[in-house]
């Protein structure tokens, strides 16, 4: 749903005012608003322009410098695919040699912009009128892209010359996430049914999607950006050069731009359950290295493959931390964060507080899986003060129900997967 404020900006006065604004600076927002009202602009228009200026600043994380030319709503931005990922989506369509892509449920146009940016003709469709208006503005630089305000499932794809479809169903309603794919809009089964007429189909889905919901003949790829799992996407027909199965695409941003690494599972049917590896049974079996797999690799069912490559085993049942004596090779490094294990402590506040005080631990990175502890609450209870920095992994080891703290030292500089620190 787009907010009314956007309509005010789509007037000559509104557009001019927005274009004249400097980059968003929270410290200046109040005085800027005041001086714009004093210049005679209506309070509603000033509020609309400042909201858009703030959204554009936030959108830079997803769209880089292009955000300054685009229009957003808070919801539309929240749901939009970031450019680093939509560029990978678009590359599949370009490589498949398709001639016109329908982006069904285009939102503010995050994916459509990436497709159009590769010179692919795009028909972007959204059933929310104001959102479709924003997509129209955002796709303005691309004459081969058009936007339609319509129900995605009512579009006659053949008549419109469409030979490829991308869909990103809405997975939220009234601010809440919807986990059942049949409650998404449009429902996953309705989107997948389009394959009968358009085999080149891609669907962005929630990364937590159950493997059993994946079509056996598709390729599903989970994507992480700097350690955060951002999506999974189901690719069908000519959009799956790798063939049916599962893979992880891990993107890391660095000084020289974004690096991309892919690892595929051995399965040829993505709906098959991932192979389980027996965990170690006691802390005595812990190796000298702890590996924390990237979340995309875990979701893609690659833990068994990582265990094989690293001669590792999970530290506990259903715990995605691995232990071995081996460092990852170059090909595996992007998919795990590796640590040297220095100590194993009981997960007991008194013991941990005494240790933190004794060593002068002032900064603590905490990773956790399989234990019900809030890292922030633990840090507060530890009353950290001092110059030392440590990394702790809170988890369960072997078949013990009690939690432990693995004190570790990071070995490489790969960004973390699920850590929190300060
Ligand atoms: C997750 S957002 C798409 C975000 C988009 N991929 C991007 O990167 O900006 C889903 C969009 O689908 C639209 N939508 C949901 N059901 C639809 C339907 N039946 N027909 C057309 N649009 C629909 C919603 O209005 C929403 O804008």
Short mmCIF file of C-alpha atoms and ligand atoms in Angstrom, two decimals:
data_model
loop_
_atom_site.label_atom_id
_atom_site.label_comp_id
_atom_site.label_asym_id
_atom_site.label_seq_id
_atom_site.Cartn_x
_atom_site.Cartn_y
_atom_site.Cartn_z
CA UNK A 1 0.00 0.00 0.00
CA UNK A 2 1.42 3.37 -0.94
CA UNK A 3 0.75 6.24 1.38
CA UNK A 4 -1.12 9.36 0.23
CA UNK A 5 1.99 11.45 0.60
CA UNK A 6 3.30 10.23 -2.74
CA UNK A 7 0.39 11.80 -4.66
CA UNK A 8 1.47 15.25 -3.44
CA UNK A 9 4.95 14.68 -4.82
CA UNK A 10 3.65 13.77 -8.27
CA UNK A 11 2.68 17.40 -8.90
CA UNK A 12 5.05 19.91 -10.56
CA UNK A 13 5.48 21.77 -7.25
CA UNK A 14 6.00 18.55 -5.30
CA UNK A 15 8.51 17.16 -7.78
CA UNK A 16 10.48 20.39 -7.86
CA UNK A 17 10.55 20.62 -4.07
CA UNK A 18 11.75 17.02 -3.72
CA UNK A 19 14.45 17.52 -6.35
CA UNK A 20 15.72 20.61 -4.53
CA UNK A 21 16.23 18.84 -1.17
CA UNK A 22 19.74 18.03 0.06
CA UNK A 23 20.68 14.54 1.26
CA UNK A 24 18.83 13.53 4.42
CA UNK A 25 20.46 14.69 7.63
CA UNK A 26 18.45 13.82 10.76
CA UNK A 27 20.03 16.75 12.64
CA UNK A 28 18.72 19.20 10.01
CA UNK A 29 15.27 17.70 9.37
CA UNK A 30 13.32 19.91 11.80
CA UNK A 31 14.85 23.20 10.76
CA UNK A 32 14.63 22.26 7.07
CA UNK A 33 10.90 21.53 7.49
CA UNK A 34 10.38 24.84 9.25
CA UNK A 35 12.16 26.88 6.57
CA UNK A 36 10.28 25.11 3.74
CA UNK A 37 6.96 25.95 5.41
CA UNK A 38 8.10 29.54 5.87
CA UNK A 39 8.84 29.65 2.14
CA UNK A 40 5.13 28.97 1.60
CA UNK A 41 4.96 25.22 0.91
CA UNK A 42 2.00 23.49 2.53
CA UNK A 43 2.76 21.50 5.69
CA UNK A 44 1.41 18.34 3.98
CA UNK A 45 3.73 18.73 1.00
CA UNK A 46 6.74 19.51 3.20
CA UNK A 47 6.00 16.41 5.30
CA UNK A 48 5.67 14.31 2.12
CA UNK A 49 8.94 15.58 0.67
CA UNK A 50 10.86 15.07 3.92
CA UNK A 51 9.44 11.55 4.28
CA UNK A 52 10.60 10.73 0.78
CA UNK A 53 14.02 12.25 1.45
CA UNK A 54 14.32 10.01 4.54
CA UNK A 55 13.16 6.91 2.65
CA UNK A 56 15.65 7.59 -0.13
CA UNK A 57 18.45 7.76 2.43
CA UNK A 58 17.34 4.40 3.87
CA UNK A 59 16.95 2.96 0.36
CA UNK A 60 20.61 3.65 -0.45
CA UNK A 61 21.44 0.40 1.38
CA UNK A 62 19.41 -1.51 -1.24
CA UNK A 63 19.71 0.64 -4.35
CA UNK A 64 22.94 2.60 -3.88
CA UNK A 65 23.04 5.94 -5.75
CA UNK A 66 19.93 4.99 -7.81
CA UNK A 67 17.81 5.51 -4.67
CA UNK A 68 18.10 9.28 -5.17
CA UNK A 69 16.16 9.04 -8.46
CA UNK A 70 13.48 6.65 -7.11
CA UNK A 71 10.29 6.98 -5.08
CA UNK A 72 9.40 4.72 -2.17
CA UNK A 73 6.85 3.91 0.44
CA UNK A 74 8.04 2.41 3.70
CA UNK A 75 6.30 -0.89 2.86
CA UNK A 76 7.46 -0.91 -0.74
CA UNK A 77 11.07 -0.35 0.31
CA UNK A 78 10.88 -2.98 3.01
CA UNK A 79 9.67 -5.58 0.50
CA UNK A 80 11.90 -4.55 -2.39
CA UNK A 81 14.72 -6.81 -3.54
CA UNK A 82 18.10 -5.15 -3.13
CA UNK A 83 19.98 -4.46 -6.35
CA UNK A 84 22.86 -6.83 -5.48
CA UNK A 85 20.36 -9.70 -5.48
CA UNK A 86 17.95 -8.58 -8.22
CA UNK A 87 20.96 -8.26 -10.53
CA UNK A 88 21.50 -12.03 -10.09
CA UNK A 89 17.81 -12.66 -10.78
CA UNK A 90 17.97 -10.55 -13.94
CA UNK A 91 21.16 -12.28 -15.14
CA UNK A 92 19.27 -15.60 -15.25
CA UNK A 93 16.66 -14.15 -17.60
CA UNK A 94 19.29 -12.54 -19.82
CA UNK A 95 21.30 -15.79 -19.98
CA UNK A 96 18.15 -17.75 -20.92
CA UNK A 97 17.68 -15.46 -23.92
CA UNK A 98 14.06 -14.58 -23.09
CA UNK A 99 12.49 -11.64 -24.92
CA UNK A 100 9.90 -10.19 -22.52
CA UNK A 101 9.58 -10.67 -18.77
CA UNK A 102 6.40 -10.12 -16.76
CA UNK A 103 7.18 -9.05 -13.17
CA UNK A 104 3.97 -10.09 -11.44
CA UNK A 105 3.53 -8.18 -8.19
CA UNK A 106 6.28 -5.70 -9.02
CA UNK A 107 5.98 -3.50 -5.89
CA UNK A 108 8.02 -0.31 -6.25
CA UNK A 109 9.97 -2.09 -9.00
CA UNK A 110 13.13 -3.41 -7.34
CA UNK A 111 13.33 -6.47 -9.59
CA UNK A 112 11.82 -4.82 -12.66
CA UNK A 113 14.52 -2.14 -12.57
CA UNK A 114 17.27 -4.80 -12.58
CA UNK A 115 15.62 -6.67 -15.47
CA UNK A 116 15.13 -3.47 -17.47
CA UNK A 117 18.69 -2.46 -16.63
CA UNK A 118 19.88 -5.50 -18.62
CA UNK A 119 17.86 -4.22 -21.58
CA UNK A 120 15.17 -6.85 -21.15
CA UNK A 121 11.66 -5.70 -22.09
CA UNK A 122 9.58 -5.81 -18.90
CA UNK A 123 5.86 -5.73 -18.17
CA UNK A 124 5.57 -4.88 -14.47
CA UNK A 125 2.21 -5.50 -12.82
CA UNK A 126 0.85 -4.58 -9.41
CA UNK A 127 -2.70 -4.62 -8.09
CA UNK A 128 -2.11 -1.68 -5.77
CA UNK A 129 -2.72 1.49 -7.75
CA UNK A 130 -0.39 3.79 -5.83
CA UNK A 131 2.39 1.17 -5.82
CA UNK A 132 2.01 0.75 -9.58
CA UNK A 133 2.35 4.55 -9.87
CA UNK A 134 5.65 4.43 -7.97
CA UNK A 135 6.91 1.59 -10.16
CA UNK A 136 6.02 3.72 -13.19
CA UNK A 137 8.22 6.55 -11.89
CA UNK A 138 11.04 4.19 -10.96
CA UNK A 139 11.00 2.56 -14.39
CA UNK A 140 10.83 5.87 -16.26
CA UNK A 141 14.49 5.71 -17.43
CA UNK A 142 13.70 2.45 -19.29
CA UNK A 143 11.57 2.92 -22.41
CA UNK A 144 11.31 -0.87 -22.85
CA UNK A 145 9.56 -1.25 -19.47
CA UNK A 146 5.87 -0.63 -18.85
CA UNK A 147 3.76 -0.84 -15.73
CA UNK A 148 0.19 -2.04 -15.43
CA UNK A 149 -2.20 -1.60 -12.54
CA UNK A 150 -3.93 -5.00 -12.59
CA UNK A 151 -4.32 -8.34 -10.89
CA UNK A 152 -1.26 -10.36 -11.86
CA UNK A 153 -3.29 -13.48 -12.51
CA UNK A 154 -5.67 -11.68 -14.89
CA UNK A 155 -2.93 -10.74 -17.35
CA UNK A 156 -3.05 -12.64 -20.66
CA UNK A 157 0.66 -13.45 -20.86
CA UNK A 158 0.59 -14.94 -24.36
CA UNK A 159 -1.32 -11.99 -25.78
CA UNK A 160 1.24 -9.63 -24.24
CA UNK A 161 4.15 -11.50 -25.84
CA UNK A 162 5.56 -12.56 -22.46
CA UNK A 163 7.92 -15.54 -22.54
CA UNK A 164 9.26 -15.32 -18.96
CA UNK A 165 7.75 -14.56 -15.57
CA UNK A 166 9.17 -13.32 -12.28
CA UNK A 167 6.92 -13.20 -9.24
CA UNK A 168 7.57 -11.99 -5.73
CA UNK A 169 4.34 -12.73 -3.84
CA UNK A 170 3.45 -10.45 -0.93
CA UNK A 171 4.25 -12.35 2.28
CA UNK A 172 2.99 -9.84 4.82
CA UNK A 173 -0.46 -8.72 5.83
CA UNK A 174 -1.18 -6.04 8.42
CA UNK A 175 2.49 -5.91 9.30
CA UNK A 176 2.73 -9.64 10.04
CA UNK A 177 4.72 -12.25 8.17
CA UNK A 178 2.66 -15.02 6.56
CA UNK A 179 4.45 -18.38 6.59
CA UNK A 180 1.90 -20.47 4.63
CA UNK A 181 2.77 -20.08 0.90
CA UNK A 182 -0.89 -20.62 0.02
CA UNK A 183 -1.79 -17.47 1.96
CA UNK A 184 0.72 -15.35 0.05
CA UNK A 185 -0.59 -12.96 -2.59
CA UNK A 186 -0.72 -14.45 -5.15
CA UNK A 187 -0.59 -17.97 -3.65
CA UNK A 188 2.55 -19.95 -4.50
CA UNK A 189 0.57 -22.70 -6.28
CA UNK A 190 -1.15 -20.11 -8.51
CA UNK A 191 2.20 -18.65 -9.51
CA UNK A 192 3.79 -22.06 -10.11
CA UNK A 193 0.80 -23.03 -12.29
CA UNK A 194 1.91 -20.36 -14.79
CA UNK A 195 4.73 -22.72 -15.79
CA UNK A 196 2.24 -24.57 -17.97
CA UNK A 197 2.12 -21.62 -20.34
CA UNK A 198 5.43 -19.89 -19.50
CA UNK A 199 8.13 -22.41 -18.54
CA UNK A 200 10.72 -19.71 -17.78
CA UNK A 201 9.40 -18.86 -14.32
CA UNK A 202 11.15 -17.56 -11.21
CA UNK A 203 9.53 -16.98 -7.82
CA UNK A 204 11.07 -15.24 -4.83
CA UNK A 205 10.01 -17.03 -1.65
CA UNK A 206 10.65 -16.88 2.08
CA UNK A 207 14.02 -18.41 3.01
CA UNK A 208 12.28 -20.50 5.65
CA UNK A 209 10.13 -22.25 3.04
CA UNK A 210 9.66 -25.93 3.73
CA UNK A 211 11.66 -28.05 1.27
CA UNK A 212 8.56 -30.18 0.63
CA UNK A 213 6.86 -27.11 -0.93
CA UNK A 214 9.51 -26.89 -3.67
CA UNK A 215 8.70 -28.29 -7.14
CA UNK A 216 10.89 -31.38 -7.78
CA UNK A 217 11.98 -30.16 -11.21
CA UNK A 218 13.03 -26.67 -10.03
CA UNK A 219 16.30 -25.28 -8.77
CA UNK A 220 15.94 -23.38 -5.49
CA UNK A 221 18.67 -21.00 -4.46
CA UNK A 222 19.04 -19.41 -1.02
CA UNK A 223 20.81 -16.06 -0.94
CA UNK A 224 22.69 -14.35 1.87
CA UNK A 225 24.15 -10.86 1.87
CA UNK A 226 26.98 -10.21 4.32
CA UNK A 227 25.85 -13.13 6.44
CA UNK A 228 22.11 -12.38 6.50
CA UNK A 229 19.85 -14.79 4.63
CA UNK A 230 17.63 -12.53 2.54
CA UNK A 231 15.60 -14.85 0.33
CA UNK A 232 15.18 -18.08 -1.56
CA UNK A 233 14.08 -18.19 -5.18
CA UNK A 234 12.58 -21.04 -7.16
CA UNK A 235 13.87 -21.16 -10.73
CA UNK A 236 12.14 -23.23 -13.41
CA UNK A 237 12.68 -24.35 -17.01
CA UNK A 238 15.30 -22.41 -18.96
CA UNK A 239 16.15 -20.30 -15.89
CA UNK A 240 17.92 -23.29 -14.28
CA UNK A 241 21.13 -23.89 -16.23
CA UNK A 242 22.40 -25.78 -13.16
CA UNK A 243 19.50 -28.25 -13.36
CA UNK A 244 17.05 -29.19 -10.61
CA UNK A 245 18.41 -29.08 -7.07
CA UNK A 246 19.42 -26.67 -4.32
CA UNK A 247 22.21 -24.17 -3.91
CA UNK A 248 23.42 -21.26 -1.83
CA UNK A 249 24.51 -17.93 -3.29
CA UNK A 250 26.63 -16.04 -0.79
CA UNK A 251 27.27 -12.35 -1.44
CA UNK A 252 29.86 -10.38 0.50
CA UNK A 253 30.43 -6.67 0.09
CA UNK A 254 33.99 -5.44 0.36
CA UNK A 255 36.21 -2.58 -0.64
CA UNK A 256 36.27 -3.82 -4.24
CA UNK A 257 32.52 -4.31 -4.59
CA UNK A 258 30.44 -7.43 -4.07
CA UNK A 259 31.82 -10.95 -4.38
CA UNK A 260 29.50 -13.84 -5.18
CA UNK A 261 30.07 -17.53 -4.41
CA UNK A 262 27.79 -20.45 -5.16
CA UNK A 263 27.71 -23.94 -3.69
CA UNK A 264 25.26 -26.62 -4.82
CA UNK A 265 23.91 -29.65 -3.01
CA UNK A 266 24.13 -33.09 -4.65
CA UNK A 267 20.35 -33.58 -4.67
CA UNK A 268 18.55 -33.39 -8.00
CA UNK A 269 15.17 -32.86 -6.32
CA UNK A 270 15.06 -29.80 -4.04
CA UNK A 271 12.04 -31.16 -2.14
CA UNK A 272 14.15 -34.04 -0.75
CA UNK A 273 15.11 -33.59 2.92
CA UNK A 274 18.75 -32.61 3.47
CA UNK A 275 21.15 -35.41 4.47
CA UNK A 276 21.69 -35.42 8.25
CA UNK A 277 25.16 -35.95 9.72
CA UNK A 278 25.57 -37.58 13.14
CA UNK A 279 26.78 -35.01 15.66
CA UNK A 280 29.57 -35.54 18.16
CA UNK A 281 28.34 -37.09 21.39
CA UNK A 282 30.43 -35.34 24.03
CA UNK A 283 32.57 -32.20 24.51
CA UNK A 284 35.62 -34.51 24.40
CA UNK A 285 34.96 -34.92 20.67
CA UNK A 286 35.27 -31.20 19.97
CA UNK A 287 38.02 -30.44 17.45
CA UNK A 288 40.29 -27.43 17.61
CA UNK A 289 38.24 -25.52 15.00
CA UNK A 290 34.58 -24.48 15.09
CA UNK A 291 32.94 -23.63 11.76
CA UNK A 292 29.80 -21.54 11.56
CA UNK A 293 28.15 -22.17 8.18
CA UNK A 294 26.48 -19.30 6.34
CA UNK A 295 22.71 -19.34 6.85
CA UNK A 296 22.07 -19.72 3.11
CA UNK A 297 24.22 -22.89 3.07
CA UNK A 298 22.30 -24.29 6.03
CA UNK A 299 18.90 -23.59 4.44
CA UNK A 300 20.06 -25.07 1.15
CA UNK A 301 20.84 -28.32 2.98
CA UNK A 302 24.58 -28.03 2.49
CA UNK A 303 25.65 -28.93 6.03
CA UNK A 304 26.43 -32.54 5.01
CA UNK A 305 28.52 -31.34 2.11
CA UNK A 306 30.41 -28.90 4.34
CA UNK A 307 30.97 -31.67 6.91
CA UNK A 308 32.45 -33.87 4.21
CA UNK A 309 34.71 -31.14 2.86
CA UNK A 310 35.89 -30.08 6.32
CA UNK A 311 35.95 -33.61 7.85
CA UNK A 312 33.66 -32.05 10.41
CA UNK A 313 30.63 -33.02 12.46
CA UNK A 314 27.87 -30.91 14.00
CA UNK A 315 28.51 -30.08 17.66
CA UNK A 316 25.03 -31.28 18.63
CA UNK A 317 21.76 -32.64 17.23
CA UNK A 318 20.14 -30.08 14.88
CA UNK A 319 22.85 -27.51 15.71
CA UNK A 320 24.41 -25.83 12.71
CA UNK A 321 27.87 -25.41 14.25
CA UNK A 322 30.53 -27.80 12.98
CA UNK A 323 33.74 -28.97 14.58
CA UNK A 324 36.90 -30.43 13.05
CA UNK A 325 40.67 -30.11 12.97
CA UNK A 326 40.66 -28.64 9.45
CA UNK A 327 40.67 -25.15 8.08
CA UNK A 328 38.41 -24.51 5.08
CA UNK A 329 40.02 -24.49 1.64
CA UNK A 330 39.62 -21.46 -0.62
CA UNK A 331 36.42 -22.78 -2.21
CA UNK A 332 34.78 -23.40 1.16
CA UNK A 333 35.92 -20.22 2.95
CA UNK A 334 33.01 -18.02 1.76
CA UNK A 335 30.48 -20.48 3.20
CA UNK A 336 31.79 -20.77 6.75
CA UNK A 337 33.20 -18.54 9.41
CA UNK A 338 35.93 -20.44 11.23
CA UNK A 339 37.17 -20.04 14.80
CA UNK A 340 39.91 -21.58 16.92
CA UNK A 341 38.42 -23.12 20.07
CA UNK A 342 40.30 -22.01 23.19
CA UNK A 343 38.03 -22.99 26.10
CA UNK A 344 34.75 -24.68 26.96
CA UNK A 345 32.81 -23.15 29.88
CA UNK A 346 29.50 -24.02 31.49
CA UNK A 347 26.68 -21.65 30.55
CA UNK A 348 26.38 -20.35 34.11
CA UNK A 349 26.07 -16.63 34.79
CA UNK A 350 28.22 -16.65 37.93
CA UNK A 351 31.13 -18.40 36.18
CA UNK A 352 30.88 -16.20 33.13
CA UNK A 353 30.67 -12.97 35.10
CA UNK A 354 33.73 -13.92 37.13
CA UNK A 355 35.65 -14.69 33.96
CA UNK A 356 34.66 -11.45 32.24
CA UNK A 357 35.69 -9.45 35.31
CA UNK A 358 38.98 -11.32 35.78
CA UNK A 359 40.06 -10.88 32.15
CA UNK A 360 38.69 -7.34 31.78
CA UNK A 361 36.37 -8.26 28.92
CA UNK A 362 34.74 -5.05 27.72
CA UNK A 363 33.55 -6.16 24.29
CA UNK A 364 31.88 -9.47 23.63
CA UNK A 365 30.68 -10.99 20.37
CA UNK A 366 28.07 -13.64 21.04
CA UNK A 367 26.84 -16.29 18.61
CA UNK A 368 24.17 -18.70 19.74
CA UNK A 369 22.18 -21.67 18.55
CA UNK A 370 20.15 -24.23 20.42
CA UNK A 371 20.03 -22.32 23.72
CA UNK A 372 17.38 -19.94 24.91
CA UNK A 373 19.55 -16.99 25.90
CA UNK A 374 19.31 -13.39 24.75
CA UNK A 375 22.85 -12.16 23.89
CA UNK A 376 21.88 -8.59 24.82
CA UNK A 377 20.44 -9.63 28.18
CA UNK A 378 23.53 -11.75 28.87
CA UNK A 379 25.87 -8.86 28.07
CA UNK A 380 23.92 -6.61 30.43
CA UNK A 381 24.04 -9.20 33.21
CA UNK A 382 27.79 -9.64 32.74
CA UNK A 383 28.38 -5.90 33.45
CA UNK A 384 31.25 -5.84 30.94
CA UNK A 385 34.08 -3.40 31.54
CA UNK A 386 37.66 -3.47 30.38
CA UNK A 387 39.79 -3.44 27.25
CA UNK A 388 39.66 -7.12 26.20
CA UNK A 389 37.46 -8.45 23.38
CA UNK A 390 36.21 -12.04 23.22
CA UNK A 391 33.94 -14.18 21.07
CA UNK A 392 31.66 -16.71 22.73
CA UNK A 393 29.53 -19.35 21.06
CA UNK A 394 26.56 -20.35 23.21
CA UNK A 395 25.25 -23.78 22.26
CA UNK A 396 24.65 -27.37 23.28
CA UNK A 397 27.37 -29.95 22.69
CA UNK A 398 26.85 -33.67 22.11
CA UNK A 399 23.78 -35.21 23.69
CA UNK A 400 23.94 -32.95 26.77
CA UNK A 401 20.84 -30.85 27.36
CA UNK A 402 22.79 -28.18 29.24
CA UNK A 403 24.24 -25.25 27.35
CA UNK A 404 27.94 -24.45 27.14
CA UNK A 405 30.03 -21.49 26.11
CA UNK A 406 32.72 -22.15 23.52
CA UNK A 407 35.32 -19.42 23.85
CA UNK A 408 36.76 -18.95 20.37
CA UNK A 409 39.08 -16.75 18.36
CA UNK A 410 38.07 -15.75 14.83
CA UNK A 411 40.51 -17.13 12.26
CA UNK A 412 39.45 -15.29 9.14
CA UNK A 413 37.75 -12.05 8.31
CA UNK A 414 34.67 -13.52 6.66
CA UNK A 415 31.63 -11.56 7.87
CA UNK A 416 29.57 -13.28 10.54
CA UNK A 417 26.42 -15.28 9.80
CA UNK A 418 24.28 -14.91 12.87
CA UNK A 419 26.33 -13.08 15.38
CA UNK A 420 25.55 -10.05 17.41
CA UNK A 421 28.22 -7.94 18.97
CA UNK A 422 29.03 -4.58 20.40
C1 LIG B 1 6.96 -8.41 -2.19
S1 LIG B 1 6.25 -7.14 -3.12
C2 LIG B 1 7.24 -7.13 -4.58
C3 LIG B 1 8.55 -6.43 -4.41
C4 LIG B 1 9.35 -6.31 -5.70
N1 LIG B 1 9.88 -7.57 -6.15
C5 LIG B 1 10.50 -5.33 -5.53
O1 LIG B 1 11.66 -5.75 -5.57
O2 LIG B 1 10.23 -4.13 -5.37
C6 LIG B 1 4.77 -7.88 -3.63
C7 LIG B 1 3.84 -6.99 -4.44
O3 LIG B 1 2.85 -7.84 -5.02
C8 LIG B 1 1.65 -7.09 -5.13
N2 LIG B 1 0.58 -8.08 -5.31
C9 LIG B 1 0.12 -8.98 -4.43
N3 LIG B 1 -0.86 -9.74 -4.98
C10 LIG B 1 -0.99 -9.30 -6.26
C11 LIG B 1 -1.82 -9.68 -7.33
N4 LIG B 1 -2.70 -10.66 -7.23
N5 LIG B 1 -1.69 -9.01 -8.49
C12 LIG B 1 -0.80 -8.00 -8.61
N6 LIG B 1 0.00 -7.59 -7.64
C13 LIG B 1 -0.08 -8.24 -6.47
C14 LIG B 1 1.60 -6.28 -3.86
O4 LIG B 1 0.79 -5.13 -4.05
C15 LIG B 1 3.09 -5.94 -3.64
O5 LIG B 1 3.38 -4.66 -4.16
#
